PDB file of C-alpha atoms in Angstrom:
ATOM      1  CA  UNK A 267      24.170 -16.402   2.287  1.00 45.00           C
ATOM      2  CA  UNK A 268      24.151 -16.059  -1.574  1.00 47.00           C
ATOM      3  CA  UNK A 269      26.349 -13.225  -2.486  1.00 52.00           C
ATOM      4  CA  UNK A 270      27.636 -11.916  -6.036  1.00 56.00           C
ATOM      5  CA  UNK A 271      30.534 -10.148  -7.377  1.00 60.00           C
ATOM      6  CA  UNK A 272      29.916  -7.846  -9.900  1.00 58.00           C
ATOM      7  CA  UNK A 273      33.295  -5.822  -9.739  1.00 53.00           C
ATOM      8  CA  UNK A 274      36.523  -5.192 -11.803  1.00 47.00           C
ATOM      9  CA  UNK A 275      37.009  -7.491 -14.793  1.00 39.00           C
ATOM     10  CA  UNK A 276      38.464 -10.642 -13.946  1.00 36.00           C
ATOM     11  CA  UNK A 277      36.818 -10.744  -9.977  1.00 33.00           C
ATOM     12  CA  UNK A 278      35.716 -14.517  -9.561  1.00 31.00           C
ATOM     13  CA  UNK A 279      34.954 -13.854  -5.640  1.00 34.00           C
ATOM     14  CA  UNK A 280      31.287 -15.137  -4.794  1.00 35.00           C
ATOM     15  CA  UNK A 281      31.702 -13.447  -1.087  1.00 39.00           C
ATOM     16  CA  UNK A 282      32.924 -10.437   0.528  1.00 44.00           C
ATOM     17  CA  UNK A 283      36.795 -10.311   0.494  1.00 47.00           C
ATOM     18  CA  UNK A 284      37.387  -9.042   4.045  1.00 45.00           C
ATOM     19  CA  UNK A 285      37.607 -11.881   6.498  1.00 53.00           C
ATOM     20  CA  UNK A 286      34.558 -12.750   9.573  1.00 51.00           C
ATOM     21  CA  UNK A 287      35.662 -11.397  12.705  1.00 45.00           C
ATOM     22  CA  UNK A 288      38.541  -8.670  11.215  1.00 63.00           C
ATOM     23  CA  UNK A 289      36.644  -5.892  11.432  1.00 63.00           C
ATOM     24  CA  UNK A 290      38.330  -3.083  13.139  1.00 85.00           C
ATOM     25  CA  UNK A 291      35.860  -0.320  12.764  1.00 91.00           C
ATOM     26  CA  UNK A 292      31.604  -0.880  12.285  1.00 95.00           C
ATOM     27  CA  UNK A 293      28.899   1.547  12.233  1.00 97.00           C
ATOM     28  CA  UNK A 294      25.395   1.568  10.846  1.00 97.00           C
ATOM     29  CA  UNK A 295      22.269   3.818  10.513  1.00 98.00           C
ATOM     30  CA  UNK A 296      19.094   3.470   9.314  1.00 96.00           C
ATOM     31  CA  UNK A 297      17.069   6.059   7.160  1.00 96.00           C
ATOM     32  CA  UNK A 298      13.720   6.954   6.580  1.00 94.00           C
ATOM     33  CA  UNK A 299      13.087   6.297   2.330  1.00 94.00           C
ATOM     34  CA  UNK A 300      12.519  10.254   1.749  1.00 93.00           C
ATOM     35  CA  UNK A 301      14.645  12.103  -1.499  1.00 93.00           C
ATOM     36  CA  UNK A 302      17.157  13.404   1.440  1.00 96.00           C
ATOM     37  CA  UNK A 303      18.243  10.157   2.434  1.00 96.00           C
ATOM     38  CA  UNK A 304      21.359   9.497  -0.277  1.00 97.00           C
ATOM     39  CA  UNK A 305      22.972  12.931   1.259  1.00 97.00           C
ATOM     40  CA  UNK A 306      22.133  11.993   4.519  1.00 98.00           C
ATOM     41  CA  UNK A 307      23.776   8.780   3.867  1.00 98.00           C
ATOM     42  CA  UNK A 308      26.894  11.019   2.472  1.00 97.00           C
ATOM     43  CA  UNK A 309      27.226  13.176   5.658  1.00 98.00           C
ATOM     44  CA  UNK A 310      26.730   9.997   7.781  1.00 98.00           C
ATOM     45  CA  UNK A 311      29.928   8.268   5.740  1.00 98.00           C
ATOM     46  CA  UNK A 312      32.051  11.436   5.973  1.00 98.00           C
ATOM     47  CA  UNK A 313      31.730  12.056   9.578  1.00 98.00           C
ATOM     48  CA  UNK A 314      32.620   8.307  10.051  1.00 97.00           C
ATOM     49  CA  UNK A 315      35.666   8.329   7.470  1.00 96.00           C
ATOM     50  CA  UNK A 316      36.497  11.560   9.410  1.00 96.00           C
ATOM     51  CA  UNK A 317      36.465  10.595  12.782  1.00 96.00           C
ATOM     52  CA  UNK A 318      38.196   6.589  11.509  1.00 94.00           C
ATOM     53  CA  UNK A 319      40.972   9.135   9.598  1.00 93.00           C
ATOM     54  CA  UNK A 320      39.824   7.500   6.603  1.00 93.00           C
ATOM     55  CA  UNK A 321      39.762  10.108   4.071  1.00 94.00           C
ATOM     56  CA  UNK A 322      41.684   9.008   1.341  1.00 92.00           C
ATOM     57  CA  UNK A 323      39.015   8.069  -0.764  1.00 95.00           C
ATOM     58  CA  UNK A 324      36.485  10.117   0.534  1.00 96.00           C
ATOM     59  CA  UNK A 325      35.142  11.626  -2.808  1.00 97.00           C
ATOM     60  CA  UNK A 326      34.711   7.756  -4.315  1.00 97.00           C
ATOM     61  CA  UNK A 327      33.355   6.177  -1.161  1.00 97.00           C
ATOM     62  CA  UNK A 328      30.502   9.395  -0.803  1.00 97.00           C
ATOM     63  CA  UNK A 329      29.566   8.921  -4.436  1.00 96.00           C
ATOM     64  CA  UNK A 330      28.900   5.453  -4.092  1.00 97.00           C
ATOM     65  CA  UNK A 331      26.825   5.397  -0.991  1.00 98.00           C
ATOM     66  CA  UNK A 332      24.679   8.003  -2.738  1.00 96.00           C
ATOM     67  CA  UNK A 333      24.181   5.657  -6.163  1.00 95.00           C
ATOM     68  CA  UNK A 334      23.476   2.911  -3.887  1.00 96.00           C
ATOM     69  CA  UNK A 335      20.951   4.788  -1.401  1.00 96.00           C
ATOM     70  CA  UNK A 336      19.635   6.538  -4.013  1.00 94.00           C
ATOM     71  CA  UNK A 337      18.466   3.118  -6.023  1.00 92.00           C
ATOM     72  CA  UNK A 338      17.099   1.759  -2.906  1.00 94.00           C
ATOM     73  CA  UNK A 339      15.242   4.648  -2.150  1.00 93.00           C
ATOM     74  CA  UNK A 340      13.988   4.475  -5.921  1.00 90.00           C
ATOM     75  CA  UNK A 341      13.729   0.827  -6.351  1.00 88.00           C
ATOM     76  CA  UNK A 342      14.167  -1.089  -2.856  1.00 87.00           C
ATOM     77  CA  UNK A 343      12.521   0.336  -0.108  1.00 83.00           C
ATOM     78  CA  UNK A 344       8.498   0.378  -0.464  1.00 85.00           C
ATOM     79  CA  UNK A 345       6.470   4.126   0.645  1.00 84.00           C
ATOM     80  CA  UNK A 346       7.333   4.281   4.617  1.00 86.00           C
ATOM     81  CA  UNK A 347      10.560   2.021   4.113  1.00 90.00           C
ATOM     82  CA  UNK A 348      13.899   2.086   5.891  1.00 94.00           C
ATOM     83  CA  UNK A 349      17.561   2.033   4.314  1.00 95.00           C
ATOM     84  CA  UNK A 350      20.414   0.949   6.734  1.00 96.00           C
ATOM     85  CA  UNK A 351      23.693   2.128   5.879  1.00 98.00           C
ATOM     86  CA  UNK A 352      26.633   0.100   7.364  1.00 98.00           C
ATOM     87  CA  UNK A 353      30.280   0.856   7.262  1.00 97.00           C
ATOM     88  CA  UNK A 354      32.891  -2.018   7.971  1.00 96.00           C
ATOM     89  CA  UNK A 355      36.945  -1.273   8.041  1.00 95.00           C
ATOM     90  CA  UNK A 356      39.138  -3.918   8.880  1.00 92.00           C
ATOM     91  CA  UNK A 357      42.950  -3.920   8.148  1.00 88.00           C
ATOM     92  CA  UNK A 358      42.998  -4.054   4.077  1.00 90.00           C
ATOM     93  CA  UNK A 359      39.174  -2.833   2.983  1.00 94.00           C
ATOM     94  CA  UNK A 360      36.534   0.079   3.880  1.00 96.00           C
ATOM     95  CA  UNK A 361      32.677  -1.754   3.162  1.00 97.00           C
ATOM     96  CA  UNK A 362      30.198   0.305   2.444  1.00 97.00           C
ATOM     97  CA  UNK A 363      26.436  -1.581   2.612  1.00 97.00           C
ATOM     98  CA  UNK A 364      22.866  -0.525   1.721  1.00 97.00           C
ATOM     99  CA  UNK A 365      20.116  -2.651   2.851  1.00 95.00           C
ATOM    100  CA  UNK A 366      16.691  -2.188   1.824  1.00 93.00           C
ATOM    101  CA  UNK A 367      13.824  -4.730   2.005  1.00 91.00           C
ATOM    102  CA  UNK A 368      13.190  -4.581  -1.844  1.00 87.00           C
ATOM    103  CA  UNK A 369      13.803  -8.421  -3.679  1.00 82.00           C
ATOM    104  CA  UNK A 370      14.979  -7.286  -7.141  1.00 76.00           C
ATOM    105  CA  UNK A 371      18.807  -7.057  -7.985  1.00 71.00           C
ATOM    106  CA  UNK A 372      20.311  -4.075  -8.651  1.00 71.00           C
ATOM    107  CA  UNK A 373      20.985  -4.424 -12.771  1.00 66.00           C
ATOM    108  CA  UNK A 374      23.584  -1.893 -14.323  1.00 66.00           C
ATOM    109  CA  UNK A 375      21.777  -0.613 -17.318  1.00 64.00           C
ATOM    110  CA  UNK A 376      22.982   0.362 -21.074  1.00 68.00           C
ATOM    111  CA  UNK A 377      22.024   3.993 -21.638  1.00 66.00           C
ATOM    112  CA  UNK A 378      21.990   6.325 -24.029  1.00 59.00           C
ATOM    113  CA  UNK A 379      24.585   9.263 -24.003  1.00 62.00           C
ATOM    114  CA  UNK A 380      21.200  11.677 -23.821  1.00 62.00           C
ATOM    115  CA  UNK A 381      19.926   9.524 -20.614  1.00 54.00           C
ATOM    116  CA  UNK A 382      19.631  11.622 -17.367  1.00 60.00           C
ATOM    117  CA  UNK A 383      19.654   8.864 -15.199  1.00 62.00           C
ATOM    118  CA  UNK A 384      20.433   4.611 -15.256  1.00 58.00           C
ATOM    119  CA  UNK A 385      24.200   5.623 -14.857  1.00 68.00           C
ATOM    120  CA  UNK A 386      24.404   5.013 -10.870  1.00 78.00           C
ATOM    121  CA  UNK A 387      25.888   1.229 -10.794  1.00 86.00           C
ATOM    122  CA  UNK A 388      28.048   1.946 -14.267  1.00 86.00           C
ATOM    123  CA  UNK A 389      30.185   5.024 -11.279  1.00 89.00           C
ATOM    124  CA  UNK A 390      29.936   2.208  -8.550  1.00 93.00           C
ATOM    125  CA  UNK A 391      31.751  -0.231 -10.488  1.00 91.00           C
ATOM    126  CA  UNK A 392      33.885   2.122 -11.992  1.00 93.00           C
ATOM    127  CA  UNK A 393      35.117   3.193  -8.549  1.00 95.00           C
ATOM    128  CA  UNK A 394      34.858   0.834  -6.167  1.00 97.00           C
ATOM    129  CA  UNK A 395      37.218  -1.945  -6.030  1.00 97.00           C
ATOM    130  CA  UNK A 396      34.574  -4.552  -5.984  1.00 96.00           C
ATOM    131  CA  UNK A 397      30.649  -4.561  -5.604  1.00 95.00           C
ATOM    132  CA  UNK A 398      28.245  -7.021  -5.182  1.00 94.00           C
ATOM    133  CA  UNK A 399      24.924  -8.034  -4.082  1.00 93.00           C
ATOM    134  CA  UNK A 400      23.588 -10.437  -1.440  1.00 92.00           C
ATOM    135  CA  UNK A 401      20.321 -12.042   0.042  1.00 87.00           C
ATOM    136  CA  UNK A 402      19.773 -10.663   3.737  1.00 86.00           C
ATOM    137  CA  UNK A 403      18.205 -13.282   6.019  1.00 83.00           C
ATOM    138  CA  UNK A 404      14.727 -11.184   6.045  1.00 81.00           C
ATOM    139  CA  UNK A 405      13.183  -9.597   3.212  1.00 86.00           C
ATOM    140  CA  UNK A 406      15.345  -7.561   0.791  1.00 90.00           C
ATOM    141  CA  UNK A 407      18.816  -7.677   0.005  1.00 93.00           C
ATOM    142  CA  UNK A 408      22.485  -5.291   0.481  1.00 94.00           C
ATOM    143  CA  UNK A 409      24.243  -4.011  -1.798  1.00 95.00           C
ATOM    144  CA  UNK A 410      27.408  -3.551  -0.857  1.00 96.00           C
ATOM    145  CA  UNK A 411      30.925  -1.512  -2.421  1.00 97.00           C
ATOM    146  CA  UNK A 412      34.589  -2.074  -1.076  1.00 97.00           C
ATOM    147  CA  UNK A 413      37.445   0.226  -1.135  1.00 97.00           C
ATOM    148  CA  UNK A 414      41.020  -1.050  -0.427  1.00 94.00           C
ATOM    149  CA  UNK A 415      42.754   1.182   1.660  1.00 86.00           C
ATOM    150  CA  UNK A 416      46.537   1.944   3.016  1.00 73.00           C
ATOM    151  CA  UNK A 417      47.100   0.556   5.885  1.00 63.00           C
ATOM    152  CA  UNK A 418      47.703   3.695   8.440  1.00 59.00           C
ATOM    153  CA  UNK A 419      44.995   6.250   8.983  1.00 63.00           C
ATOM    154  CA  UNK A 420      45.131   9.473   6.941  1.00 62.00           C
ATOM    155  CA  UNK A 421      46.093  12.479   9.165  1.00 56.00           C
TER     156      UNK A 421
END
């Protein structure tokens, strides 16, 4: 499975960095493309974080799933489309994934300072610890955003 980096300066990894089979802690949902789906996407990753005690970056983890749902809502899933959300923790990341069955990369844009919008992968990258995209074995593609992560739970 192709997969690209497009994190922090310097990231040279072509693949997820958490390991096959580490996972501690999975759980996905799938969504409906309508404009309520990125906070939908938010409560379903705060109730998970909360019930994991996984709150320490909360705030960055929320605003990414909502960049990434809302481009595949936008740009990914066609009229009557589904988004799954998926959330892996295993012992040194939280992933956060968005899957939609649209072909076309996510690209981060240059935008004007007077732009409303085309700033959603510019905060991803800026707070994640590492994004990327990669080819699903159906149609579409995930993009995904990792968050290193102390090793005990918050309380």
């Amino acid at each position: 499975m192709l997969s690209t980096s497009h994190g922090k300066p310097g990231t040279l990894a072509l693949a997820p960095t958490h390991a096959p089979g580490a996972d501690l802690e999975r759980r996905r949902k799938l969504f409906d493309r309508r404009r309520t789906t990125p906070g939908a996407a938010r409560r379903f990753v705060a109730e998970t974080l909360t019930q994991w005690g996984r709150t320490e970056r909360l705030d960055d983890v929320q605003l990414c799933v909502s960049e990434l749902a809302t481009n595949a809502i936008l740009h990914g899933a066609p009229s009557g489309g589904l988004v799954l959300v998926r959330i892996t923790l295993d012992d040194i990341q939280l992933r956060i994934e968005v899957h939609d069955s649209g072909e076309a990369p996510p690209l981060r844009q240059h935008v004007p300072a007077t732009a409303e919008t085309g700033r959603g992968l510019l905060l991803v990258s800026a707070l994640a610890d590492d994004w990327g995209v990669e080819e699903r074995g159906g149609p579409g593609k995930c993009v995904w955003a990792a968050f290193q992560h102390s090793t005990a739970p918050t309380c």
